[in-house]
Amino acid sequence: MELAVDRERCIGAGMCALLAPELFDQDDADGRVLLRDPVPPAAHHSAAHEAAHNCPAAAITLLGRASAPPDRHTGD
Ligand code: SF4
């Protein structure tokens, strides 16, 4: 899994840093997201999914699917 963040979309809500402080931080200057670990270990994949799912600005992107649960319901 790889993580990417879009600082232009980020509104500084801080959910990511709250839910996954090992992976995300907030810039002291503008409050926007800082990516601490773009290639998180498996132990943090669940937190990465939770942060991406709860970001109100959809500013967090997960790349790659290795050992990751589905990040979206497809409506079966
Ligand atoms: S949860 Fe989303 S909007 Fe909030 S700080 Fe993180 S990336 Fe930015």
mmCIF file of C-alpha atoms and ligand atoms in Angstrom, residues 5 9-17 26 31-33 51 54-60, ligand 1:
data_model
loop_
_atom_site.group_PDB
_atom_site.id
_atom_site.type_symbol
_atom_site.label_atom_id
_atom_site.label_comp_id
_atom_site.label_asym_id
_atom_site.label_seq_id
_atom_site.Cartn_x
_atom_site.Cartn_y
_atom_site.Cartn_z
ATOM 1 C CA VAL A 5 -2.383 13.291 0.082
ATOM 2 C CA ARG A 9 -7.973 19.653 -1.194
ATOM 3 C CA CYS A 10 -7.183 19.332 2.504
ATOM 4 C CA ILE A 11 -9.259 21.615 4.723
ATOM 5 C CA GLY A 12 -7.246 20.911 7.870
ATOM 6 C CA ALA A 13 -10.010 19.026 9.658
ATOM 7 C CA GLY A 14 -7.428 16.828 11.358
ATOM 8 C CA MET A 15 -9.332 13.555 11.234
ATOM 9 C CA CYS A 16 -6.383 11.783 9.662
ATOM 10 C CA ALA A 17 -3.920 12.890 12.339
ATOM 11 C CA GLN A 26 -0.799 18.628 10.456
ATOM 12 C CA GLY A 31 -3.143 23.098 9.542
ATOM 13 C CA ARG A 32 -3.053 21.053 6.384
ATOM 14 C CA VAL A 33 -2.072 17.441 6.277
ATOM 15 C CA ALA A 51 -8.367 7.944 7.821
ATOM 16 C CA ASN A 54 -13.207 9.720 7.219
ATOM 17 C CA CYS A 55 -11.409 12.583 5.510
ATOM 18 C CA PRO A 56 -14.159 15.144 4.802
ATOM 19 C CA ALA A 57 -12.238 16.529 1.840
ATOM 20 C CA ALA A 58 -11.375 13.199 0.191
ATOM 21 C CA ALA A 59 -7.779 14.361 0.220
ATOM 22 C CA ILE A 60 -6.242 10.987 1.055
HETATM 23 S S1 SF4 B 1 -8.652 14.440 7.380
HETATM 24 FE FE1 SF4 B 1 -8.484 15.196 5.262
HETATM 25 S S2 SF4 B 1 -9.036 17.350 5.382
HETATM 26 FE FE2 SF4 B 1 -8.557 16.672 7.463
HETATM 27 S S3 SF4 B 1 -6.384 17.168 7.753
HETATM 28 FE FE3 SF4 B 1 -6.503 15.046 7.033
HETATM 29 S S4 SF4 B 1 -6.301 15.199 4.803
HETATM 30 FE FE4 SF4 B 1 -6.820 17.235 5.554
#
